Short mmCIF file of C-alpha atoms in Angstrom, two decimals:
data_model
loop_
_atom_site.label_atom_id
_atom_site.label_comp_id
_atom_site.label_asym_id
_atom_site.label_seq_id
_atom_site.Cartn_x
_atom_site.Cartn_y
_atom_site.Cartn_z
CA UNK A 365 -51.96 7.87 34.06
CA UNK A 366 -52.79 7.35 30.42
CA UNK A 367 -54.30 3.96 29.60
CA UNK A 368 -52.19 1.52 27.67
CA UNK A 369 -53.05 0.89 24.06
CA UNK A 370 -51.95 -1.65 21.51
CA UNK A 371 -51.16 1.02 18.94
CA UNK A 372 -47.73 1.25 17.35
CA UNK A 373 -45.31 3.80 18.81
CA UNK A 374 -45.46 7.22 17.27
CA UNK A 375 -43.29 7.70 14.21
CA UNK A 376 -42.42 11.19 15.39
CA UNK A 377 -38.61 11.32 15.47
CA UNK A 378 -37.08 11.36 18.94
CA UNK A 379 -33.83 12.48 17.30
CA UNK A 380 -33.65 15.79 15.42
CA UNK A 381 -33.62 15.24 11.68
CA UNK A 382 -30.28 16.96 11.18
CA UNK A 383 -28.68 14.69 13.80
CA UNK A 384 -30.35 11.66 12.25
CA UNK A 385 -29.05 12.70 8.84
CA UNK A 386 -25.53 12.94 10.24
CA UNK A 387 -25.85 9.42 11.69
CA UNK A 388 -26.89 8.14 8.26
CA UNK A 389 -23.88 9.80 6.62
CA UNK A 390 -21.37 8.50 9.18
CA UNK A 391 -22.74 4.96 9.14
CA UNK A 392 -22.68 4.84 5.34
CA UNK A 393 -19.47 6.59 4.36
CA UNK A 394 -17.15 6.41 7.38
CA UNK A 395 -17.39 2.70 8.14
CA UNK A 396 -14.22 0.67 7.59
CA UNK A 397 -16.37 -2.09 6.08
CA UNK A 398 -16.95 -1.36 2.42
CA UNK A 399 -20.14 -3.43 2.44
CA UNK A 400 -21.77 -0.81 4.69
CA UNK A 401 -21.89 1.55 1.71
CA UNK A 402 -24.95 -0.41 0.59
CA UNK A 403 -25.92 -2.24 3.76
CA UNK A 404 -26.38 0.76 6.04
CA UNK A 405 -28.81 2.75 3.85
CA UNK A 406 -30.90 -0.40 3.46
CA UNK A 407 -30.85 -0.95 7.22
CA UNK A 408 -31.93 2.53 8.29
CA UNK A 409 -34.60 2.74 5.60
CA UNK A 410 -36.44 -0.18 7.23
CA UNK A 411 -36.70 1.20 10.79
CA UNK A 412 -39.87 3.30 10.45
CA UNK A 413 -41.61 5.68 8.09
CA UNK A 414 -39.63 8.73 9.23
CA UNK A 415 -36.28 7.05 8.79
CA UNK A 416 -37.30 5.55 5.48
CA UNK A 417 -38.56 8.89 4.18
CA UNK A 418 -35.37 10.68 5.24
CA UNK A 419 -33.17 7.97 3.73
CA UNK A 420 -35.04 8.04 0.43
CA UNK A 421 -34.81 11.82 0.27
CA UNK A 422 -31.03 11.63 0.79
CA UNK A 423 -30.04 10.50 -2.69
CA UNK A 424 -26.31 10.62 -1.87
CA UNK A 425 -26.75 7.73 0.59
CA UNK A 426 -27.44 5.46 -2.40
CA UNK A 427 -24.51 6.61 -4.51
CA UNK A 428 -22.17 3.66 -3.75
CA UNK A 429 -22.32 0.43 -5.75
CA UNK A 430 -20.33 -2.41 -4.16
CA UNK A 431 -20.28 -5.83 -5.81
CA UNK A 432 -18.27 -8.73 -4.38
CA UNK A 433 -18.11 -12.24 -5.74
CA UNK A 434 -18.18 -13.66 -9.23
CA UNK A 435 -20.88 -12.28 -11.57
CA UNK A 436 -23.98 -14.36 -12.06
CA UNK A 437 -23.97 -16.86 -14.88
CA UNK A 438 -26.32 -15.64 -17.59
CA UNK A 439 -27.49 -17.67 -20.57
CA UNK A 440 -27.25 -15.43 -23.62
CA UNK A 441 -30.24 -15.86 -25.98
CA UNK A 442 -29.35 -17.14 -29.43
CA UNK A 443 -31.87 -14.89 -31.11
CA UNK A 444 -30.84 -11.23 -31.44
CA UNK A 445 -34.48 -10.30 -30.80
CA UNK A 446 -34.22 -11.53 -27.22
CA UNK A 447 -32.14 -9.35 -24.95
CA UNK A 448 -30.81 -10.09 -21.48
CA UNK A 449 -32.39 -7.82 -18.88
CA UNK A 450 -29.61 -6.95 -16.38
CA UNK A 451 -32.16 -5.49 -13.95
CA UNK A 452 -33.52 -8.98 -13.42
CA UNK A 453 -30.14 -10.38 -12.35
CA UNK A 454 -29.02 -7.46 -10.17
CA UNK A 455 -32.16 -5.96 -8.57
CA UNK A 456 -30.33 -4.42 -5.60
CA UNK A 457 -27.88 -2.54 -7.81
CA UNK A 458 -30.80 -1.39 -9.95
CA UNK A 459 -32.52 -0.10 -6.80
CA UNK A 460 -29.45 1.92 -5.79
CA UNK A 461 -29.03 3.35 -9.28
CA UNK A 462 -32.61 4.58 -9.16
CA UNK A 463 -32.46 5.96 -5.61
CA UNK A 464 -29.21 7.82 -6.24
CA UNK A 465 -30.95 9.87 -8.96
CA UNK A 466 -28.28 12.18 -10.44
CA UNK A 467 -25.68 11.83 -7.70
CA UNK A 468 -22.06 10.97 -8.68
CA UNK A 469 -21.44 7.24 -8.23
CA UNK A 470 -18.67 5.32 -6.48
CA UNK A 471 -18.28 1.93 -8.17
CA UNK A 472 -16.37 -0.93 -6.51
CA UNK A 473 -16.32 -4.32 -8.26
CA UNK A 474 -14.38 -7.18 -6.67
CA UNK A 475 -14.76 -10.51 -8.48
CA UNK A 476 -11.82 -12.31 -6.87
CA UNK A 477 -12.08 -15.97 -5.97
CA UNK A 478 -10.29 -16.66 -2.65
CA UNK A 479 -9.50 -20.18 -3.88
CA UNK A 480 -8.21 -19.18 -7.30
CA UNK A 481 -5.44 -21.45 -8.61
CA UNK A 482 -2.69 -19.21 -9.97
CA UNK A 483 -0.75 -22.16 -11.39
CA UNK A 484 -3.31 -22.78 -14.16
CA UNK A 485 -2.36 -21.09 -17.43
CA UNK A 486 -5.02 -18.71 -18.69
CA UNK A 487 -6.52 -18.92 -22.16
CA UNK A 488 -8.28 -16.18 -24.09
CA UNK A 489 -12.00 -16.79 -23.64
CA UNK A 490 -12.96 -13.15 -23.92
CA UNK A 491 -15.63 -11.74 -26.17
CA UNK A 492 -19.37 -11.49 -25.99
CA UNK A 493 -21.01 -13.68 -23.37
CA UNK A 494 -18.50 -13.17 -20.57
CA UNK A 495 -20.20 -13.34 -17.13
CA UNK A 496 -19.18 -9.77 -16.34
CA UNK A 497 -21.02 -8.40 -19.38
CA UNK A 498 -24.47 -8.36 -17.77
CA UNK A 499 -23.23 -6.47 -14.72
CA UNK A 500 -21.37 -3.92 -16.84
CA UNK A 501 -24.35 -3.49 -19.19
CA UNK A 502 -26.30 -2.40 -16.13
CA UNK A 503 -23.65 0.06 -14.95
CA UNK A 504 -22.17 1.61 -18.10
CA UNK A 505 -25.30 3.61 -19.08
CA UNK A 506 -24.58 5.56 -15.88
CA UNK A 507 -20.93 6.14 -16.84
CA UNK A 508 -21.31 9.94 -16.97
CA UNK A 509 -22.08 9.78 -13.23
CA UNK A 510 -19.06 7.66 -12.22
CA UNK A 511 -16.89 9.51 -9.70
CA UNK A 512 -14.69 6.59 -8.63
CA UNK A 513 -14.26 3.23 -10.36
CA UNK A 514 -12.44 0.28 -8.81
CA UNK A 515 -12.15 -3.16 -10.42
CA UNK A 516 -10.27 -6.10 -8.84
CA UNK A 517 -9.98 -9.60 -10.31
CA UNK A 518 -7.78 -12.69 -10.09
CA UNK A 519 -7.40 -13.40 -13.78
CA UNK A 520 -6.18 -11.43 -16.75
CA UNK A 521 -9.19 -12.56 -18.80
CA UNK A 522 -11.62 -10.70 -16.54
CA UNK A 523 -9.45 -7.58 -16.65
CA UNK A 524 -9.03 -7.57 -20.42
CA UNK A 525 -12.77 -8.13 -20.90
CA UNK A 526 -13.48 -4.98 -18.92
CA UNK A 527 -10.94 -2.95 -20.89
CA UNK A 528 -11.81 -4.15 -24.36
CA UNK A 529 -15.58 -4.25 -24.25
CA UNK A 530 -16.87 -1.93 -21.53
CA UNK A 531 -14.84 1.11 -20.48
CA UNK A 532 -12.48 1.77 -23.39
CA UNK A 533 -14.89 4.13 -25.14
CA UNK A 534 -17.03 5.00 -22.12
CA UNK A 535 -17.47 8.71 -21.39
CA UNK A 536 -16.89 9.40 -17.69
CA UNK A 537 -16.52 13.19 -17.35
CA UNK A 538 -16.82 13.15 -13.54
CA UNK A 539 -14.38 10.29 -12.92
CA UNK A 540 -11.72 11.31 -10.38
CA UNK A 541 -10.30 7.97 -9.22
CA UNK A 542 -9.59 4.87 -11.32
CA UNK A 543 -8.25 1.57 -9.94
CA UNK A 544 -7.54 -1.52 -12.03
CA UNK A 545 -6.06 -4.44 -10.10
CA UNK A 546 -5.20 -7.98 -11.05
CA UNK A 547 -4.45 -9.80 -7.81
CA UNK A 548 -1.35 -11.63 -9.01
CA UNK A 549 1.51 -10.09 -7.04
CA UNK A 550 3.98 -12.83 -8.04
CA UNK A 551 4.23 -11.10 -11.41
CA UNK A 552 6.54 -8.58 -9.74
CA UNK A 553 9.14 -11.33 -9.25
CA UNK A 554 9.03 -12.60 -12.84
CA UNK A 555 10.53 -11.30 -16.05
CA UNK A 556 8.00 -12.91 -18.41
CA UNK A 557 4.43 -11.67 -18.16
CA UNK A 558 1.75 -14.34 -17.89
CA UNK A 559 -0.32 -15.00 -19.94
CA UNK A 560 2.38 -13.91 -22.38
CA UNK A 561 0.42 -14.40 -25.66
CA UNK A 562 -1.86 -11.53 -24.61
CA UNK A 563 0.89 -9.01 -23.96
CA UNK A 564 0.95 -7.65 -27.52
CA UNK A 565 -2.80 -7.04 -27.42
CA UNK A 566 -2.85 -5.03 -24.23
CA UNK A 567 -5.07 -1.95 -24.62
CA UNK A 568 -5.15 1.28 -22.67
CA UNK A 569 -8.10 1.85 -20.28
CA UNK A 570 -9.48 4.80 -22.24
CA UNK A 571 -9.49 5.44 -25.97
CA UNK A 572 -7.31 8.41 -26.97
CA UNK A 573 -8.67 11.07 -29.26
CA UNK A 574 -8.49 10.47 -32.98
CA UNK A 575 -5.00 10.88 -34.39
CA UNK A 576 -3.31 10.37 -31.02
CA UNK A 577 -2.20 6.79 -31.58
CA UNK A 578 1.47 7.52 -32.27
CA UNK A 579 2.51 9.10 -29.00
CA UNK A 580 6.20 9.32 -29.70
CA UNK A 581 5.75 10.73 -33.20
CA UNK A 582 2.90 13.21 -32.95
CA UNK A 583 3.40 14.68 -29.49
CA UNK A 584 1.53 14.01 -26.25
CA UNK A 585 -1.46 11.69 -26.33
CA UNK A 586 -4.72 13.36 -25.36
CA UNK A 587 -8.17 12.08 -24.49
CA UNK A 588 -11.38 13.86 -23.52
CA UNK A 589 -13.44 10.93 -22.26
CA UNK A 590 -12.02 11.00 -18.70
CA UNK A 591 -10.91 14.61 -18.25
CA UNK A 592 -11.18 14.79 -14.45
CA UNK A 593 -9.05 11.81 -13.35
CA UNK A 594 -6.80 12.72 -10.40
CA UNK A 595 -5.89 9.33 -8.90
CA UNK A 596 -4.85 6.20 -10.83
CA UNK A 597 -3.93 2.78 -9.42
CA UNK A 598 -2.70 0.03 -11.76
CA UNK A 599 -1.80 -3.28 -10.09
CA UNK A 600 -0.63 -6.45 -11.83
CA UNK A 601 -1.92 -5.11 -15.14
CA UNK A 602 0.30 -4.07 -18.05
CA UNK A 603 -0.97 -1.30 -20.26
CA UNK A 604 0.04 0.23 -23.55
CA UNK A 605 2.16 2.75 -21.71
CA UNK A 606 2.96 4.80 -24.80
CA UNK A 607 -0.68 5.91 -24.86
CA UNK A 608 -0.56 7.38 -21.36
CA UNK A 609 -3.02 10.29 -21.32
CA UNK A 610 -3.88 11.28 -17.74
CA UNK A 611 -2.24 14.73 -17.63
CA UNK A 612 -3.54 16.09 -14.32
CA UNK A 613 -2.85 13.27 -11.88
CA UNK A 614 -2.24 13.99 -8.22
CA UNK A 615 -1.61 10.34 -7.26
CA UNK A 616 -0.11 7.51 -9.33
CA UNK A 617 0.29 3.93 -8.08
CA UNK A 618 1.88 1.15 -10.17
CA UNK A 619 2.35 -2.22 -8.47
CA UNK A 620 3.34 -5.85 -9.15
CA UNK A 621 4.09 -5.87 -12.87
CA UNK A 622 6.36 -8.38 -14.62
CA UNK A 623 9.65 -6.91 -15.78
CA UNK A 624 8.97 -7.14 -19.53
CA UNK A 625 5.53 -5.54 -19.10
CA UNK A 626 6.67 -2.51 -17.11
CA UNK A 627 6.95 0.93 -18.68
CA UNK A 628 10.14 1.36 -20.67
CA UNK A 629 12.49 4.16 -19.56
CA UNK A 630 11.25 6.37 -22.41
CA UNK A 631 7.57 5.70 -21.65
CA UNK A 632 8.15 6.25 -17.94
CA UNK A 633 9.82 9.60 -18.53
CA UNK A 634 6.95 10.65 -20.79
CA UNK A 635 4.41 9.60 -18.16
CA UNK A 636 6.10 11.60 -15.41
CA UNK A 637 6.61 14.63 -17.63
CA UNK A 638 2.90 14.74 -18.42
CA UNK A 639 2.01 14.95 -14.70
CA UNK A 640 5.06 16.84 -13.39
CA UNK A 641 3.03 19.95 -12.58
CA UNK A 642 0.40 18.15 -10.50
CA UNK A 643 1.73 14.82 -9.15
CA UNK A 644 1.86 14.76 -5.33
CA UNK A 645 2.00 11.03 -4.52
CA UNK A 646 3.99 8.37 -6.41
CA UNK A 647 3.87 4.71 -5.36
CA UNK A 648 5.93 2.14 -7.31
CA UNK A 649 5.90 -1.42 -5.92
CA UNK A 650 7.68 -3.93 -8.14
CA UNK A 651 7.00 -1.84 -11.22
CA UNK A 652 9.98 0.46 -11.77
CA UNK A 653 11.63 0.45 -15.20
CA UNK A 654 14.69 -1.79 -15.42
CA UNK A 655 17.66 -0.74 -17.52
CA UNK A 656 19.11 -3.49 -19.69
CA UNK A 657 22.91 -2.94 -19.83
CA UNK A 658 23.01 -4.82 -23.15
CA UNK A 659 20.48 -2.48 -24.76
CA UNK A 660 22.25 0.68 -25.88
CA UNK A 661 18.95 2.43 -26.62
CA UNK A 662 18.02 2.08 -22.93
CA UNK A 663 21.38 2.92 -21.42
CA UNK A 664 21.27 6.39 -22.95
CA UNK A 665 18.51 7.27 -20.47
CA UNK A 666 20.87 6.73 -17.55
CA UNK A 667 22.73 9.94 -18.32
CA UNK A 668 19.68 12.15 -18.87
CA UNK A 669 18.74 14.89 -16.45
CA UNK A 670 16.30 13.90 -13.69
CA UNK A 671 12.61 14.56 -14.22
CA UNK A 672 11.65 17.39 -11.89
CA UNK A 673 8.44 16.83 -9.93
CA UNK A 674 8.08 20.05 -7.94
CA UNK A 675 4.72 19.12 -6.36
CA UNK A 676 5.70 15.58 -5.28
CA UNK A 677 5.51 15.24 -1.49
CA UNK A 678 5.26 11.45 -1.04
CA UNK A 679 7.36 8.72 -2.70
CA UNK A 680 6.98 5.00 -1.99
CA UNK A 681 9.24 2.42 -3.67
CA UNK A 682 9.17 -1.37 -3.43
CA UNK A 683 11.83 -3.48 -5.12
CA UNK A 684 12.35 -7.15 -5.93
CA UNK A 685 16.07 -6.71 -6.61
CA UNK A 686 18.24 -3.89 -5.29
CA UNK A 687 19.63 -3.02 -8.72
CA UNK A 688 16.10 -2.44 -10.00
CA UNK A 689 16.11 0.86 -8.13
CA UNK A 690 19.13 2.24 -9.97
CA UNK A 691 17.04 3.94 -12.64
CA UNK A 692 14.33 5.43 -10.43
CA UNK A 693 16.81 6.76 -7.86
CA UNK A 694 18.65 8.73 -10.54
CA UNK A 695 15.58 9.80 -12.52
CA UNK A 696 13.21 11.55 -10.10
CA UNK A 697 13.85 15.02 -8.75
CA UNK A 698 11.51 15.93 -5.90
CA UNK A 699 12.59 19.05 -4.00
CA UNK A 700 9.34 19.19 -1.97
CA UNK A 701 9.27 15.59 -0.76
CA UNK A 702 8.39 15.10 2.93
CA UNK A 703 7.55 11.37 3.04
CA UNK A 704 9.75 8.51 1.77
CA UNK A 705 8.98 4.78 2.01
CA UNK A 706 11.19 1.91 0.81
CA UNK A 707 10.27 -1.79 0.93
CA UNK A 708 12.03 -5.03 -0.04
CA UNK A 709 9.14 -6.99 -1.52
CA UNK A 710 10.54 -10.52 -1.52
CA UNK A 711 10.90 -11.11 2.25
CA UNK A 712 7.59 -9.32 2.63
CA UNK A 713 5.62 -11.57 0.25
CA UNK A 714 7.74 -14.73 -0.04
CA UNK A 715 5.71 -16.95 2.27
CA UNK A 716 2.44 -15.85 0.77
CA UNK A 717 3.58 -16.36 -2.84
CA UNK A 718 4.92 -19.82 -2.09
CA UNK A 719 1.78 -20.87 -0.23
CA UNK A 720 -0.97 -19.39 -2.38
CA UNK A 721 0.60 -19.36 -5.83
CA UNK A 722 2.94 -22.35 -5.36
CA UNK A 723 5.78 -20.16 -6.54
CA UNK A 724 9.28 -21.23 -5.53
CA UNK A 725 11.86 -18.62 -6.46
CA UNK A 726 14.11 -19.23 -3.50
CA UNK A 727 17.15 -19.98 -5.64
CA UNK A 728 16.91 -16.44 -7.01
CA UNK A 729 15.71 -14.33 -4.13
CA UNK A 730 16.75 -16.07 -0.91
CA UNK A 731 20.35 -14.91 -1.16
CA UNK A 732 21.72 -12.29 1.21
CA UNK A 733 19.69 -9.20 0.45
CA UNK A 734 22.00 -6.46 1.69
CA UNK A 735 20.32 -3.07 1.40
CA UNK A 736 23.37 -1.07 2.43
CA UNK A 737 24.48 -0.64 -1.19
CA UNK A 738 21.05 0.66 -2.13
CA UNK A 739 21.12 3.07 0.81
CA UNK A 740 24.52 4.28 -0.37
CA UNK A 741 23.10 4.76 -3.86
CA UNK A 742 20.32 6.90 -2.39
CA UNK A 743 22.78 9.03 -0.45
CA UNK A 744 25.08 9.52 -3.44
CA UNK A 745 22.83 9.66 -6.49
CA UNK A 746 19.29 10.67 -5.52
CA UNK A 747 18.91 14.02 -7.33
CA UNK A 748 17.22 15.87 -4.48
CA UNK A 749 18.01 16.65 -0.88
CA UNK A 750 16.75 14.36 1.89
CA UNK A 751 16.92 17.13 4.45
CA UNK A 752 13.22 18.01 4.06
CA UNK A 753 11.95 14.50 4.80
CA UNK A 754 9.65 14.38 7.83
CA UNK A 755 8.42 10.77 7.58
CA UNK A 756 10.69 7.83 6.72
CA UNK A 757 9.42 4.24 6.49
CA UNK A 758 11.65 1.21 5.87
CA UNK A 759 10.04 -2.21 5.41
CA UNK A 760 11.73 -5.62 5.31
CA UNK A 761 15.12 -4.19 4.39
CA UNK A 762 17.94 -6.50 5.46
CA UNK A 763 21.66 -6.01 6.00
CA UNK A 764 24.58 -8.42 5.98
CA UNK A 765 24.88 -10.16 9.35
CA UNK A 766 28.42 -8.89 9.87
CA UNK A 767 27.42 -5.36 9.00
CA UNK A 768 24.69 -5.27 11.65
CA UNK A 769 27.21 -5.85 14.43
CA UNK A 770 29.73 -3.44 12.92
CA UNK A 771 27.40 -0.47 12.53
CA UNK A 772 28.02 0.73 16.07
CA UNK A 773 31.80 0.59 15.60
CA UNK A 774 33.70 3.54 14.10
CA UNK A 775 35.21 3.02 10.67
CA UNK A 776 38.95 3.44 10.07
CA UNK A 777 38.48 6.74 8.27
CA UNK A 778 35.85 7.98 10.71
CA UNK A 779 33.10 8.06 8.07
CA UNK A 780 29.72 6.58 8.91
CA UNK A 781 28.41 3.66 6.88
CA UNK A 782 25.48 4.31 4.50
CA UNK A 783 22.67 3.03 6.81
CA UNK A 784 23.92 5.23 9.64
CA UNK A 785 24.46 8.20 7.34
CA UNK A 786 20.87 7.91 6.14
CA UNK A 787 19.36 8.04 9.63
CA UNK A 788 21.63 10.87 10.79
CA UNK A 789 21.18 13.17 7.79
CA UNK A 790 17.50 14.02 8.21
CA UNK A 791 17.24 17.15 10.39
CA UNK A 792 13.46 17.53 9.97
CA UNK A 793 12.61 13.86 10.55
CA UNK A 794 9.50 13.64 12.73
CA UNK A 795 8.42 9.98 12.42
CA UNK A 796 10.59 6.95 11.68
CA UNK A 797 8.78 3.66 11.04
CA UNK A 798 10.73 0.41 10.82
CA UNK A 799 8.88 -2.78 9.91
CA UNK A 800 10.74 -6.10 10.13
CA UNK A 801 14.09 -4.57 9.18
CA UNK A 802 17.68 -4.81 10.40
CA UNK A 803 17.67 -1.08 11.15
CA UNK A 804 15.97 -1.33 14.56
CA UNK A 805 19.14 -1.70 16.63
CA UNK A 806 20.81 1.09 14.70
CA UNK A 807 17.83 3.39 15.29
CA UNK A 808 17.93 2.69 19.02
CA UNK A 809 21.63 3.51 19.14
CA UNK A 810 21.15 6.77 17.27
CA UNK A 811 17.98 8.10 18.85
CA UNK A 812 17.54 6.26 22.17
CA UNK A 813 21.10 5.89 23.42
CA UNK A 814 21.40 7.50 26.89
CA UNK A 815 25.18 7.66 26.50
CA UNK A 816 25.13 9.63 23.25
CA UNK A 817 22.93 12.55 22.32
CA UNK A 818 21.39 12.28 18.84
CA UNK A 819 22.49 14.70 16.18
CA UNK A 820 18.84 15.50 15.48
CA UNK A 821 15.88 14.88 17.76
CA UNK A 822 13.10 12.50 16.73
CA UNK A 823 9.53 12.77 17.95
CA UNK A 824 8.14 9.32 17.09
CA UNK A 825 9.89 6.00 16.50
CA UNK A 826 7.61 3.14 15.45
CA UNK A 827 9.00 -0.40 15.38
CA UNK A 828 6.43 -2.70 13.81
CA UNK A 829 6.41 -6.45 13.49
CA UNK A 830 3.82 -8.09 11.27
CA UNK A 831 3.25 -11.02 8.96
CA UNK A 832 3.53 -10.43 5.18
CA UNK A 833 0.92 -8.13 3.70
CA UNK A 834 -2.25 -9.52 2.20
CA UNK A 835 -2.72 -6.67 -0.26
CA UNK A 836 -4.45 -7.73 -3.46
CA UNK A 837 -5.97 -10.96 -2.15
CA UNK A 838 -9.13 -12.11 -0.43
CA UNK A 839 -8.36 -15.19 1.65
CA UNK A 840 -10.86 -15.76 4.50
CA UNK A 841 -8.66 -18.52 5.94
CA UNK A 842 -5.56 -16.34 6.15
CA UNK A 843 -4.62 -14.86 9.49
CA UNK A 844 -5.31 -11.23 9.98
CA UNK A 845 -2.27 -9.02 10.00
CA UNK A 846 -0.71 -9.17 13.46
CA UNK A 847 1.08 -5.99 14.34
CA UNK A 848 2.77 -4.90 17.52
CA UNK A 849 3.80 -1.29 17.49
CA UNK A 850 6.04 0.36 20.03
CA UNK A 851 5.86 4.14 20.17
CA UNK A 852 8.61 6.29 21.62
CA UNK A 853 7.10 9.76 21.72
CA UNK A 854 9.18 12.86 22.24
CA UNK A 855 12.53 11.10 21.94
CA UNK A 856 15.10 13.73 22.78
CA UNK A 857 18.59 13.84 24.09
#
């Protein structure tokens, strides 16, 4: 038997290096906790010399920059000869920027305050000296390496500061995904954008090329600063939509925008035309253009041919009022669509808006929200066939109380009512998901009725029940989403 010694254990790896490398990759990039993007590389690099050496050699492990919380308050020197050193205020981010070497960077900045008071009117305090400036001065020199960029804030001031002073002219040739979110979802239920005085000075995220300022007069707007963008998410943030210049998008998400700040019908058509050849996923939550029947210049768009999106396979629509969908239903042609999702936003977010933002719009939105007319509009006017849909999701869609009981009864002329026609006209439907809707009983009668064989078989029926979404907010005191899902696999006759 070998004698015991007080020496440290051997640093020889007990795990093969390739296996150890895989563990590093999984722990860093496949964790559901975004903070692990920076926390895990730091953790494994402190185990022993072998682990630290391997971690430091793997430059891609250090390619994620995650910042949560409000930026540090920095006193700006009065003398122009004295500069603020951002490395001093953010040493950990500086360390990751150095360790990542030339690797493409994933940037996630979340400066939300969970206790932000949305009832306080914002004032324009932008300009030099904003707390976010020091952080962005550290990051923007590495702009050519940005692969993804995500920015989330509570206030419009923080968002406009980023747009005006930091990324507007920044060259990001490798950027593939761009997310700009203002966590103010109540804007979707308002007509007037707040803070309204800033609406006329809204910029576009990236500066178009010279001479491309008059989109409608000089042809499509072009820009060469972000040529590789494929995914764009804009939430709660109006833009100068006429300068839209992301021509090769595969995914476009627009959410929670006040009615007057949404794209006009003409701008929206131009946006979709520019990405018609490539767009695969379209998500519009409280952001669809609204036709004004009193505006003749807008009503002319109602009779135009639908915009054909041959590559679109997924469409998600959320509405605050049923009639807001009239334009989008008639305007998008998607012959290849396989996934459709529709959500009534007010019953979904009402409690949260009233509690967090002290917003009481009950006199407008708490009326009977019958979705049967909207379903009928889809069946009659949607300019593409629903027969190819494989996944259908309905969230928070309500029906008139009397209609719920009458759905199982035959009509006088023998024709099915719109909700029933929708669920029985999808021959390729594989998965039906119903979340807090009045369609559950109807779905059971159509697909799970032992006394009547369904017209088409359904493989999976999910009936979910959950509290309103918490998307766009960080509230540590809020309950986690409670969901009970019932699966009915292989539902056949």
